[in-house]
Amino acid sequence: MPPLPLLPISVAGQWRPGGGDEYESLYPATGEPIARLNAAGVADVDEAIAGADHAFRTSGWAQMLPHARAAVLHRVAGLVRERAEDLAQRQRLDNGKPISETRALVASAAGTFQFFAAALETLEDTITPSRGAYVTMSVHEPMGVVAAITPWNSPIASEAQKMAPALAAGNAVVVKPAEVTPLMALELARICEEAGVPKGIISVLPGKGSVIGDAITKHPLVKRVSFTGGTATGRHIAHIAADKMMPVSLELGGKSATMVLEDADLDHAVNGVLYGIFSSSGESCIAGSRLFVARTIYDAFVERLTQAARRLRVGDPSDEKTQMGPLITARHRESIERYVALGLSEGGTLRTGGVRPQGTGFDKGYFYMPTILEGLTNQARVAQEEIFGPVLVAMPFDTEEELIAQANDSVYALAAGVWSRDFKRAWRVGRAVQAGTVWVNTYKQFSVSTPFGGWRDSGLGREKGREGIFQYMEQKSMYWGTGEQPIPWAD
Ligand code: NDP
């Protein structure tokens, strides 16, 4: 086979090979290369940020009237929709998610641009009650150059979630996608340019986070970092941000509790719990990875769940019917295998899974079977640490009080799910559980109009929602003197 053509990256409006090492992006279902590129080098970071700063000051993007900038973002949404199938197929190759999921992520990216375009056009500054001879206003200004650092698990949707509000606010954006999934951010940048975002306003710098991400975060011209990824990386970025006095938003890890009460609609709960943990192969920050089931129904429920997990269609991501594709890399699968071995060594037993699938189609990719561990307490490391794979830890509970105490006994607090037909109980538990998002009788549903983020080690700040644009703006109070007399200072 001839070598793949070298994929250019986007540096300050120029599409060219990065200055870093050459590498290949692999299709996780087969391990075959699907793209060849040079990562960005540190010199590219400097050039991209200087270029972004220049474009911010000179291109007119920041000064465009809101409806005009919104029109560009609407065009981005339109182009993403026009190319949806191509984007979804590329994303499938880039990160191995089943095609049905990548189609949904592409649709979500288009919806995000559309939402922030609409939000921008209707955004209001406020006139505040004045206390003197002046009119007081609270207005917002773009920040300048902002950075978006994203992980590999939901490309295009993660990038859109940051790029759309940052661009709507009038900023220039430097995007650092995960090294293993560079394609979607690059495609989105091309689409943005085609839609009318001035050259230089967006740069996309794939490469190692510890080098490229670090250089971006520390750069003095970067005024804000929006980060999605692991808690350790988030903490590191927060330290740098503290030194620079720079705002950050951190969307971090999770170990979300899903709670099935005795009176739950069990058909819905089985489906919801399965979807919550095994969709995206469990490579999801909001995966419902700790399951608490009322002891009176525990055995029957976990048995139903086990049977349903065994029926899940694991396999070729290009097949419309596939529910679980491969994991992102061989290394990540090994880390999941180590966690399952740890769970067993902690005294856990396997209801199902704990192995790689065998047979045709599974020999080269990084597949792993849906896995249910039980016989452990919430103190087990597999119940406390984020595994980020298709591994569910199931535990029984006796009382509501004990349930809430255990659900909240985690350093993470990103999401939770409650399954109950008793609306008063569901309300009580939903309010008592500490998490950025709580689903009641549903799970993993998302709306761009609803803020998203975590408590505790799951993060800082919120994304989405109309107010999302303001996170990428500086607030300014203006006092406009209206008095006929001088300020009563000199007599
Ligand atoms: P990482 O934190 O390792 O990486 C996330 C991004 O940060 C990647 O682009 C990575 O680059 C980059 N990065 C790594 N080190 C640095 C650094 N020192 N400075 C700046 N950037 C850096 O997370 P994973 O890729 O392992 O992603 C999985 C994690 O993301 C999980 O913990 C998951 O829960 C979390 N996540 C949270 C979500 C949320 O919304 N709360 C949503 C999705 C995932 P590279 O990998 O290319 O080296």
Coordinates of C-alpha atoms and ligand atoms in Angstrom, one line a residue:
M1 CA 0.0 0.0 0.0
P2 CA 1.3 3.5 -0.8
P3 CA 1.9 5.6 2.3
L4 CA -1.1 7.8 3.3
P5 CA -0.8 11.4 2.2
L6 CA 0.5 13.8 4.9
L7 CA -2.4 15.5 6.6
P8 CA -1.8 19.3 7.1
I9 CA -2.7 20.9 10.4
S10 CA -3.9 24.5 10.8
V11 CA -1.5 27.1 12.1
A12 CA -2.5 30.7 12.1
G13 CA -4.5 30.4 8.9
Q14 CA -2.0 28.2 7.1
W15 CA -2.6 24.6 6.3
R16 CA 0.7 22.8 6.5
P17 CA 2.5 19.9 8.2
G18 CA 3.2 20.4 11.9
G19 CA 6.7 20.9 13.1
G20 CA 6.5 18.0 15.5
D21 CA 7.1 14.2 15.0
E22 CA 5.3 12.3 12.3
Y23 CA 2.7 9.8 13.6
E24 CA -0.3 7.8 12.4
S25 CA -3.8 7.9 13.7
L26 CA -5.1 4.3 13.9
Y27 CA -8.6 2.8 13.4
P28 CA -9.3 1.2 16.7
A29 CA -11.4 -1.6 15.2
T30 CA -8.4 -2.9 13.1
G31 CA -5.3 -1.1 14.3
E32 CA -4.7 0.1 10.7
P33 CA -3.5 3.7 10.0
I34 CA -6.2 6.0 8.7
A35 CA -4.2 9.3 8.7
R36 CA -0.6 10.3 8.7
L37 CA 0.5 13.7 10.1
N38 CA 3.2 15.6 11.8
A39 CA 2.1 16.8 15.2
A40 CA 2.4 20.4 16.1
G41 CA 5.7 21.5 17.5
V42 CA 6.2 24.2 20.2
A43 CA 7.2 26.7 17.5
D44 CA 3.7 26.1 15.9
V45 CA 2.1 26.9 19.3
D46 CA 3.9 30.3 19.4
E47 CA 3.0 31.0 15.7
A48 CA -0.6 29.9 16.1
I49 CA -1.2 32.1 19.2
A50 CA 0.6 35.1 17.7
G51 CA -1.5 34.7 14.6
A52 CA -4.7 34.3 16.6
D53 CA -3.9 37.5 18.5
H54 CA -3.2 39.3 15.3
A55 CA -6.4 38.0 13.7
F56 CA -8.4 38.9 16.8
R57 CA -7.1 42.5 16.6
T58 CA -7.2 43.1 12.9
S59 CA -9.7 40.7 11.1
G60 CA -12.8 42.5 12.3
W61 CA -14.2 39.2 13.8
A62 CA -14.5 40.6 17.3
Q63 CA -16.2 43.8 16.0
M64 CA -18.8 42.1 13.7
L65 CA -22.3 42.9 14.7
P66 CA -23.9 39.9 16.6
H67 CA -26.3 39.0 13.8
A68 CA -23.5 39.0 11.2
R69 CA -21.3 36.8 13.3
A70 CA -24.3 34.6 14.1
A71 CA -24.9 34.2 10.4
V72 CA -21.4 32.7 10.0
L73 CA -22.1 30.3 12.8
H74 CA -25.4 29.3 11.2
R75 CA -23.4 28.6 8.0
V76 CA -21.0 26.3 10.0
A77 CA -24.1 24.4 11.3
G78 CA -25.4 24.1 7.8
L79 CA -22.1 22.8 6.4
V80 CA -21.7 20.3 9.2
R81 CA -25.2 19.0 8.4
E82 CA -24.4 18.9 4.6
R83 CA -21.3 16.8 5.3
A84 CA -22.8 14.9 8.1
E85 CA -22.3 11.4 6.7
D86 CA -18.7 12.0 5.6
L87 CA -17.9 13.5 9.1
A88 CA -19.5 10.6 10.9
Q89 CA -17.6 8.1 8.9
R90 CA -14.3 9.9 9.5
Q91 CA -15.0 10.1 13.1
R92 CA -15.8 6.4 13.2
L93 CA -12.4 5.7 11.7
D94 CA -10.7 8.2 14.0
N95 CA -12.0 6.9 17.3
G96 CA -13.9 3.6 16.6
K97 CA -17.3 4.5 17.9
P98 CA -20.2 2.8 16.2
I99 CA -21.5 4.8 13.2
S100 CA -24.9 5.3 14.9
E101 CA -23.1 7.2 17.7
T102 CA -20.8 9.2 15.5
R103 CA -23.8 10.3 13.5
A104 CA -25.4 11.6 16.7
L105 CA -22.2 13.4 17.7
V106 CA -22.1 15.2 14.3
A107 CA -25.7 16.2 14.6
S108 CA -25.0 17.5 18.1
A109 CA -22.1 19.5 16.8
A110 CA -24.3 21.2 14.2
G111 CA -27.0 21.8 16.8
T112 CA -24.4 23.4 19.1
F113 CA -23.3 25.9 16.4
Q114 CA -26.9 26.7 15.7
F115 CA -27.8 27.1 19.3
F116 CA -24.9 29.5 20.0
A117 CA -25.6 31.5 16.8
A118 CA -29.2 32.0 18.1
A119 CA -27.9 32.7 21.6
L120 CA -25.5 35.3 20.2
E121 CA -28.2 37.1 18.3
T122 CA -30.5 37.3 21.3
L123 CA -27.9 37.9 24.0
E124 CA -28.6 40.9 26.2
D125 CA -26.4 43.2 28.2
T126 CA -28.1 44.8 31.1
I127 CA -28.9 48.3 32.4
T128 CA -28.5 48.1 36.1
P129 CA -30.4 50.4 38.6
S130 CA -28.2 53.5 39.0
R131 CA -27.6 55.2 42.4
G132 CA -26.5 58.6 41.2
A133 CA -26.3 60.9 38.2
Y134 CA -25.2 58.2 35.8
V135 CA -26.6 55.3 33.8
T136 CA -25.1 52.0 34.8
M137 CA -24.6 49.1 32.4
S138 CA -23.1 45.7 32.5
V139 CA -21.6 44.8 29.1
H140 CA -19.4 41.9 27.9
E141 CA -16.3 42.0 25.7
P142 CA -14.5 39.2 23.9
M143 CA -11.3 38.0 25.7
G144 CA -8.9 37.6 22.8
V145 CA -7.2 34.3 22.3
V146 CA -8.8 31.4 24.1
A147 CA -7.8 27.7 24.1
A148 CA -9.9 24.5 23.8
I149 CA -8.2 21.3 24.9
T150 CA -10.3 18.1 24.2
P151 CA -10.0 14.4 24.8
W152 CA -10.5 11.5 22.4
N153 CA -13.8 10.1 23.4
S154 CA -16.3 12.4 21.7
P155 CA -14.5 14.4 19.1
I156 CA -16.5 17.0 17.1
A157 CA -19.1 17.3 19.9
S158 CA -16.5 18.3 22.5
E159 CA -14.8 20.6 20.1
A160 CA -18.1 22.2 19.0
Q161 CA -19.1 22.7 22.7
K162 CA -16.0 24.9 23.1
M163 CA -15.5 26.4 19.7
A164 CA -19.1 27.6 19.1
P165 CA -19.5 29.7 22.3
A166 CA -15.8 31.0 22.0
L167 CA -16.3 32.1 18.4
A168 CA -19.8 33.5 19.1
A169 CA -18.2 35.7 21.8
G170 CA -15.8 37.1 19.1
N171 CA -12.6 35.4 20.2
A172 CA -9.9 33.6 18.4
V173 CA -9.6 29.9 19.3
V174 CA -6.6 27.6 19.5
V175 CA -7.8 24.0 19.6
K176 CA -5.7 21.1 20.9
P177 CA -7.5 17.9 20.1
A178 CA -6.3 14.6 21.6
E179 CA -3.2 13.3 19.7
V180 CA -5.0 10.0 18.9
T181 CA -8.1 11.7 17.4
P182 CA -7.0 14.7 15.3
L183 CA -9.4 14.5 12.4
M184 CA -12.6 16.1 13.6
A185 CA -11.1 19.3 15.0
L186 CA -9.2 19.8 11.7
E187 CA -12.4 19.2 9.6
L188 CA -14.4 21.6 11.8
A189 CA -11.7 24.3 11.4
R190 CA -11.9 23.9 7.6
I191 CA -15.7 24.2 7.7
C192 CA -15.5 27.3 9.9
E193 CA -13.1 29.0 7.5
E194 CA -15.4 28.1 4.6
A195 CA -18.3 29.5 6.4
G196 CA -16.6 32.9 6.8
V197 CA -14.5 32.8 10.0
P198 CA -11.5 34.8 9.1
K199 CA -8.2 33.0 8.6
G200 CA -6.1 32.9 11.7
I201 CA -9.0 33.1 14.1
I202 CA -8.8 29.3 14.4
S203 CA -5.7 27.1 14.7
V204 CA -5.8 23.4 15.4
L205 CA -2.7 21.9 17.0
P206 CA -2.7 18.1 17.4
G207 CA 0.1 16.7 19.5
K208 CA 1.1 15.5 22.9
G209 CA -0.8 17.3 25.7
S210 CA 2.2 17.3 28.0
V211 CA 4.1 19.4 25.4
I212 CA 1.6 21.2 23.1
G213 CA -1.2 21.5 25.7
D214 CA 1.2 22.7 28.3
A215 CA 2.7 25.3 26.0
I216 CA -0.7 26.6 25.0
T217 CA -1.9 26.8 28.6
K218 CA 1.2 28.7 29.8
H219 CA 1.3 31.1 26.9
P220 CA 0.8 34.7 28.1
L221 CA -1.5 35.6 25.2
V222 CA -4.0 32.8 26.1
K223 CA -6.7 34.4 28.2
R224 CA -8.8 31.4 29.0
V225 CA -8.6 27.6 28.7
S226 CA -11.6 25.4 28.3
F227 CA -10.4 21.9 29.1
T228 CA -12.1 18.5 29.0
G229 CA -10.2 15.5 30.1
G230 CA -8.8 13.6 33.2
T231 CA -8.8 15.1 36.7
A232 CA -5.0 14.9 37.1
T233 CA -4.5 16.9 33.9
G234 CA -7.3 19.3 34.9
R235 CA -5.6 20.0 38.3
H236 CA -2.3 20.6 36.5
I237 CA -4.0 23.2 34.2
A238 CA -5.7 24.8 37.2
H239 CA -2.3 25.4 38.8
I240 CA -1.0 27.1 35.7
A241 CA -4.2 29.1 35.5
A242 CA -3.8 30.2 39.1
D243 CA -0.3 31.5 38.4
K244 CA -1.5 33.4 35.3
M245 CA -4.7 34.6 37.0
M246 CA -6.6 33.0 34.1
P247 CA -10.1 31.7 34.1
V248 CA -10.5 28.1 33.2
S249 CA -13.4 25.6 32.8
L250 CA -12.6 22.0 33.6
E251 CA -14.9 19.2 32.5
L252 CA -13.2 16.2 34.3
G253 CA -13.8 12.6 35.2
G254 CA -16.7 10.8 36.8
K255 CA -17.8 7.7 38.7
S256 CA -21.5 8.2 38.4
A257 CA -24.0 6.4 40.6
T258 CA -27.1 4.9 39.0
M259 CA -29.7 4.0 41.6
V260 CA -32.5 1.5 41.0
L261 CA -35.2 1.7 43.7
E262 CA -37.6 -1.2 44.5
D263 CA -40.5 0.6 42.7
A264 CA -38.6 1.3 39.4
D265 CA -40.0 0.4 36.1
L266 CA -37.6 -2.4 35.6
D267 CA -37.8 -2.6 31.8
H268 CA -36.8 1.1 31.6
A269 CA -34.2 0.7 34.3
V270 CA -32.5 -2.3 32.6
N271 CA -32.3 -0.4 29.3
G272 CA -31.2 2.8 31.0
V273 CA -28.5 1.3 33.1
L274 CA -27.1 -0.7 30.2
Y275 CA -27.1 2.4 28.0
G276 CA -25.6 4.5 30.8
I277 CA -22.5 2.3 31.2
F278 CA -22.0 0.4 27.9
S279 CA -22.8 3.0 25.2
S280 CA -19.6 4.5 23.9
S281 CA -17.9 1.3 25.3
G282 CA -18.1 3.0 28.7
E283 CA -15.5 5.6 27.5
S284 CA -17.7 8.4 28.7
C285 CA -17.2 10.8 31.6
I286 CA -20.8 10.4 32.6
A287 CA -20.9 6.6 32.3
G288 CA -23.1 5.2 35.1
S289 CA -20.3 3.0 36.4
R290 CA -21.5 2.4 39.9
L291 CA -24.9 0.6 40.2
F292 CA -26.8 0.6 43.4
V293 CA -29.9 -1.7 43.4
A294 CA -32.4 -2.1 46.3
R295 CA -31.5 -5.4 47.9
T296 CA -35.0 -6.8 47.6
I297 CA -34.8 -6.8 43.8
Y298 CA -31.0 -7.0 43.5
D299 CA -30.6 -10.6 42.3
A300 CA -33.5 -10.5 39.8
F301 CA -32.5 -7.1 38.4
V302 CA -28.8 -7.9 38.0
E303 CA -29.7 -11.2 36.4
R304 CA -31.8 -9.3 33.8
L305 CA -29.1 -6.8 33.3
T306 CA -26.5 -9.6 32.8
Q307 CA -28.7 -11.3 30.2
A308 CA -29.2 -8.0 28.4
A309 CA -25.5 -7.2 28.5
R310 CA -24.7 -10.6 26.9
R311 CA -27.0 -9.7 24.1
L312 CA -25.3 -6.4 23.3
R313 CA -23.9 -6.3 19.8
V314 CA -20.2 -5.8 20.1
G315 CA -18.3 -5.5 16.8
D316 CA -17.7 -3.6 13.6
P317 CA -18.3 0.1 14.1
S318 CA -19.4 0.5 10.5
D319 CA -22.4 -1.8 11.1
E320 CA -25.5 0.2 11.8
K321 CA -26.6 -2.4 14.3
T322 CA -23.4 -2.4 16.4
Q323 CA -23.9 -1.1 19.9
M324 CA -20.4 -1.3 21.3
G325 CA -17.2 -0.8 19.2
P326 CA -13.6 -1.2 20.3
L327 CA -11.8 0.8 22.9
I328 CA -9.6 3.7 21.8
T329 CA -6.2 2.1 22.0
A330 CA -4.5 -1.2 22.9
R331 CA -3.0 0.6 25.9
H332 CA -6.3 1.8 27.2
R333 CA -7.7 -1.8 26.9
E334 CA -4.8 -3.0 29.0
S335 CA -5.6 -0.5 31.6
I336 CA -9.2 -1.7 31.7
E337 CA -8.0 -5.3 32.0
R338 CA -5.8 -4.3 34.9
Y339 CA -8.8 -2.7 36.6
V340 CA -10.9 -5.9 36.2
A341 CA -8.0 -8.0 37.6
L342 CA -7.8 -5.5 40.5
G343 CA -11.6 -5.8 41.1
L344 CA -11.2 -9.6 41.3
S345 CA -8.2 -9.4 43.6
E346 CA -10.3 -7.1 45.9
G347 CA -12.8 -9.9 46.2
G348 CA -15.2 -9.2 43.4
T349 CA -16.7 -11.7 41.1
L350 CA -17.8 -11.5 37.4
R351 CA -21.4 -11.7 36.4
T352 CA -20.4 -11.4 32.8
G353 CA -17.5 -10.1 30.6
G354 CA -14.0 -9.6 31.9
V355 CA -12.6 -10.9 28.6
R356 CA -11.9 -9.8 25.0
P357 CA -14.4 -11.2 22.4
Q358 CA -13.0 -14.0 20.3
G359 CA -13.5 -14.8 16.6
T360 CA -13.5 -13.2 13.2
G361 CA -13.3 -9.4 13.3
F362 CA -11.9 -9.2 16.8
D363 CA -8.3 -10.3 16.2
K364 CA -6.8 -6.9 15.5
G365 CA -9.0 -4.3 17.1
Y366 CA -9.1 -3.3 20.8
F367 CA -12.4 -4.9 21.7
Y368 CA -13.5 -5.8 25.2
M369 CA -16.8 -7.4 26.4
P370 CA -19.4 -5.6 28.6
T371 CA -18.4 -6.5 32.1
I372 CA -20.4 -6.6 35.3
L373 CA -18.5 -7.0 38.6
E374 CA -20.2 -7.6 42.0
G375 CA -19.4 -8.7 45.5
L376 CA -17.6 -5.5 46.3
T377 CA -18.3 -2.5 48.4
N378 CA -18.2 1.1 47.4
Q379 CA -14.8 1.3 49.1
A380 CA -13.2 -1.0 46.5
R381 CA -10.8 0.8 44.2
V382 CA -12.8 -0.3 41.2
A383 CA -15.8 1.5 42.7
Q384 CA -13.9 4.6 43.5
E385 CA -11.5 5.1 40.5
E386 CA -12.6 6.0 37.0
I387 CA -12.1 3.0 34.7
F388 CA -13.4 4.8 31.6
G389 CA -14.4 1.5 30.0
P390 CA -17.3 -1.0 29.8
V391 CA -17.1 -2.1 33.4
L392 CA -20.0 -1.8 35.8
V393 CA -19.7 -2.4 39.6
A394 CA -23.1 -3.6 41.0
M395 CA -23.9 -3.2 44.7
P396 CA -27.1 -3.8 46.7
F397 CA -28.4 -1.2 49.2
D398 CA -30.9 -1.4 52.1
T399 CA -32.1 2.1 53.0
E400 CA -32.5 5.4 51.2
E401 CA -30.1 7.0 53.7
E402 CA -27.4 4.4 53.1
L403 CA -28.0 4.8 49.3
I404 CA -27.4 8.5 49.3
A405 CA -24.4 8.2 51.6
Q406 CA -22.8 5.7 49.3
A407 CA -23.7 7.5 46.1
N408 CA -22.1 10.7 47.5
D409 CA -19.0 8.8 48.8
S410 CA -16.8 9.5 45.8
V411 CA -14.3 12.2 44.9
Y412 CA -16.2 12.6 41.7
A413 CA -19.6 14.2 41.4
L414 CA -20.4 14.6 37.7
A415 CA -23.7 12.8 37.1
A416 CA -26.2 10.4 38.6
G417 CA -29.3 8.5 37.7
V418 CA -32.4 7.6 39.8
W419 CA -34.9 5.0 38.7
S420 CA -38.2 5.1 40.6
R421 CA -41.9 5.3 39.9
D422 CA -42.5 7.2 43.2
F423 CA -42.0 10.8 42.1
K424 CA -41.6 12.1 45.7
R425 CA -38.8 9.6 46.4
A426 CA -37.2 10.2 43.1
W427 CA -37.3 14.0 43.8
R428 CA -35.8 13.4 47.3
V429 CA -33.0 11.2 46.1
G430 CA -32.3 13.4 43.1
R431 CA -32.0 16.5 45.2
A432 CA -29.8 14.7 47.8
V433 CA -27.3 13.2 45.5
Q434 CA -24.3 15.5 44.8
A435 CA -23.7 15.7 41.1
G436 CA -23.6 18.3 38.3
T437 CA -26.4 16.4 36.4
V438 CA -29.0 14.1 37.7
W439 CA -31.2 12.0 35.4
V440 CA -34.5 10.7 36.8
N441 CA -36.0 7.7 34.9
T442 CA -33.6 8.4 32.0
Y443 CA -29.9 8.5 31.5
K444 CA -27.2 10.2 29.3
Q445 CA -29.7 12.5 27.6
F446 CA -28.2 15.9 26.6
S447 CA -29.4 19.3 25.6
V448 CA -27.1 22.1 24.6
S449 CA -29.5 24.5 26.3
T450 CA -28.9 23.0 29.7
P451 CA -25.7 23.8 31.6
F452 CA -23.3 20.9 32.1
G453 CA -20.3 20.4 34.5
G454 CA -19.2 18.7 37.6
W455 CA -18.8 19.2 41.3
R456 CA -15.6 18.3 43.3
D457 CA -13.0 16.4 41.3
S458 CA -15.3 16.3 38.3
G459 CA -14.6 19.9 37.4
L460 CA -15.0 23.6 37.6
G461 CA -17.4 25.8 35.7
R462 CA -20.2 24.9 33.2
E463 CA -20.5 24.6 29.5
K464 CA -23.6 24.8 27.3
G465 CA -26.7 26.9 28.1
R466 CA -27.1 30.5 26.8
E467 CA -24.8 31.8 29.5
G468 CA -22.1 29.6 28.0
I469 CA -21.1 32.5 25.8
F470 CA -20.4 34.8 28.8
Q471 CA -17.8 32.3 30.0
Y472 CA -15.7 33.4 27.0
M473 CA -16.2 37.1 27.6
E474 CA -15.0 39.6 30.2
Q475 CA -17.7 41.5 32.0
K476 CA -17.4 45.2 32.1
S477 CA -19.4 47.7 34.1
M478 CA -20.0 51.1 32.5
Y479 CA -21.1 54.3 34.3
W480 CA -22.4 56.9 31.9
G481 CA -22.6 60.4 33.6
T482 CA -25.8 62.3 33.1
G483 CA -25.6 64.9 35.8
E484 CA -25.9 68.7 35.0
Q485 CA -23.6 69.5 37.9
P486 CA -20.0 68.5 38.4
I487 CA -19.3 65.6 40.8
P488 CA -19.7 67.2 44.3
W489 CA -16.0 67.2 45.1
A490 CA -14.7 70.7 44.7
D491 CA -16.7 73.4 46.2
Ligands
NDP1 P1 -6.3 13.6 29.5 O1 -6.5 14.5 30.6 O2 -5.2 12.7 29.4 O3 -6.3 14.3 28.0 C1 -7.3 15.3 27.7 C2 -6.6 16.3 26.7 O4 -5.7 17.0 27.5 C3 -5.9 15.6 25.6 O5 -6.0 16.5 24.5 C4 -4.5 15.6 26.1 O6 -3.5 15.5 25.1 C5 -4.4 16.9 26.8 N1 -3.3 17.0 27.8 C6 -2.7 16.0 28.5 N2 -1.7 16.5 29.3 C7 -1.8 17.9 29.2 C8 -1.2 19.0 29.8 N3 -0.2 18.8 30.7 N4 -1.5 20.2 29.5 C9 -2.5 20.4 28.6 N5 -3.2 19.5 28.0 C10 -2.9 18.2 28.3 O7 -7.7 12.7 29.4 P2 -8.0 11.5 28.4 O8 -7.6 11.8 27.0 O9 -7.5 10.3 29.1 O10 -9.6 11.5 28.4 C11 -10.3 10.8 29.3 C12 -10.7 11.7 30.5 O11 -11.5 12.8 30.1 C13 -11.5 10.9 31.5 O12 -11.1 11.2 32.8 C14 -12.9 11.5 31.3 O13 -13.8 11.4 32.4 C15 -12.7 12.9 30.9 N6 -13.8 13.5 30.2 C16 -14.6 14.4 30.8 C17 -15.7 14.9 30.2 C18 -16.6 15.9 30.9 O14 -17.3 16.6 30.1 N7 -16.6 16.0 32.2 C19 -16.1 14.4 28.9 C20 -15.2 13.5 28.3 C21 -14.1 13.0 28.9 P3 -3.0 14.1 24.5 O15 -3.9 13.0 25.0 O16 -3.1 14.2 23.1 O17 -1.6 13.8 25.0

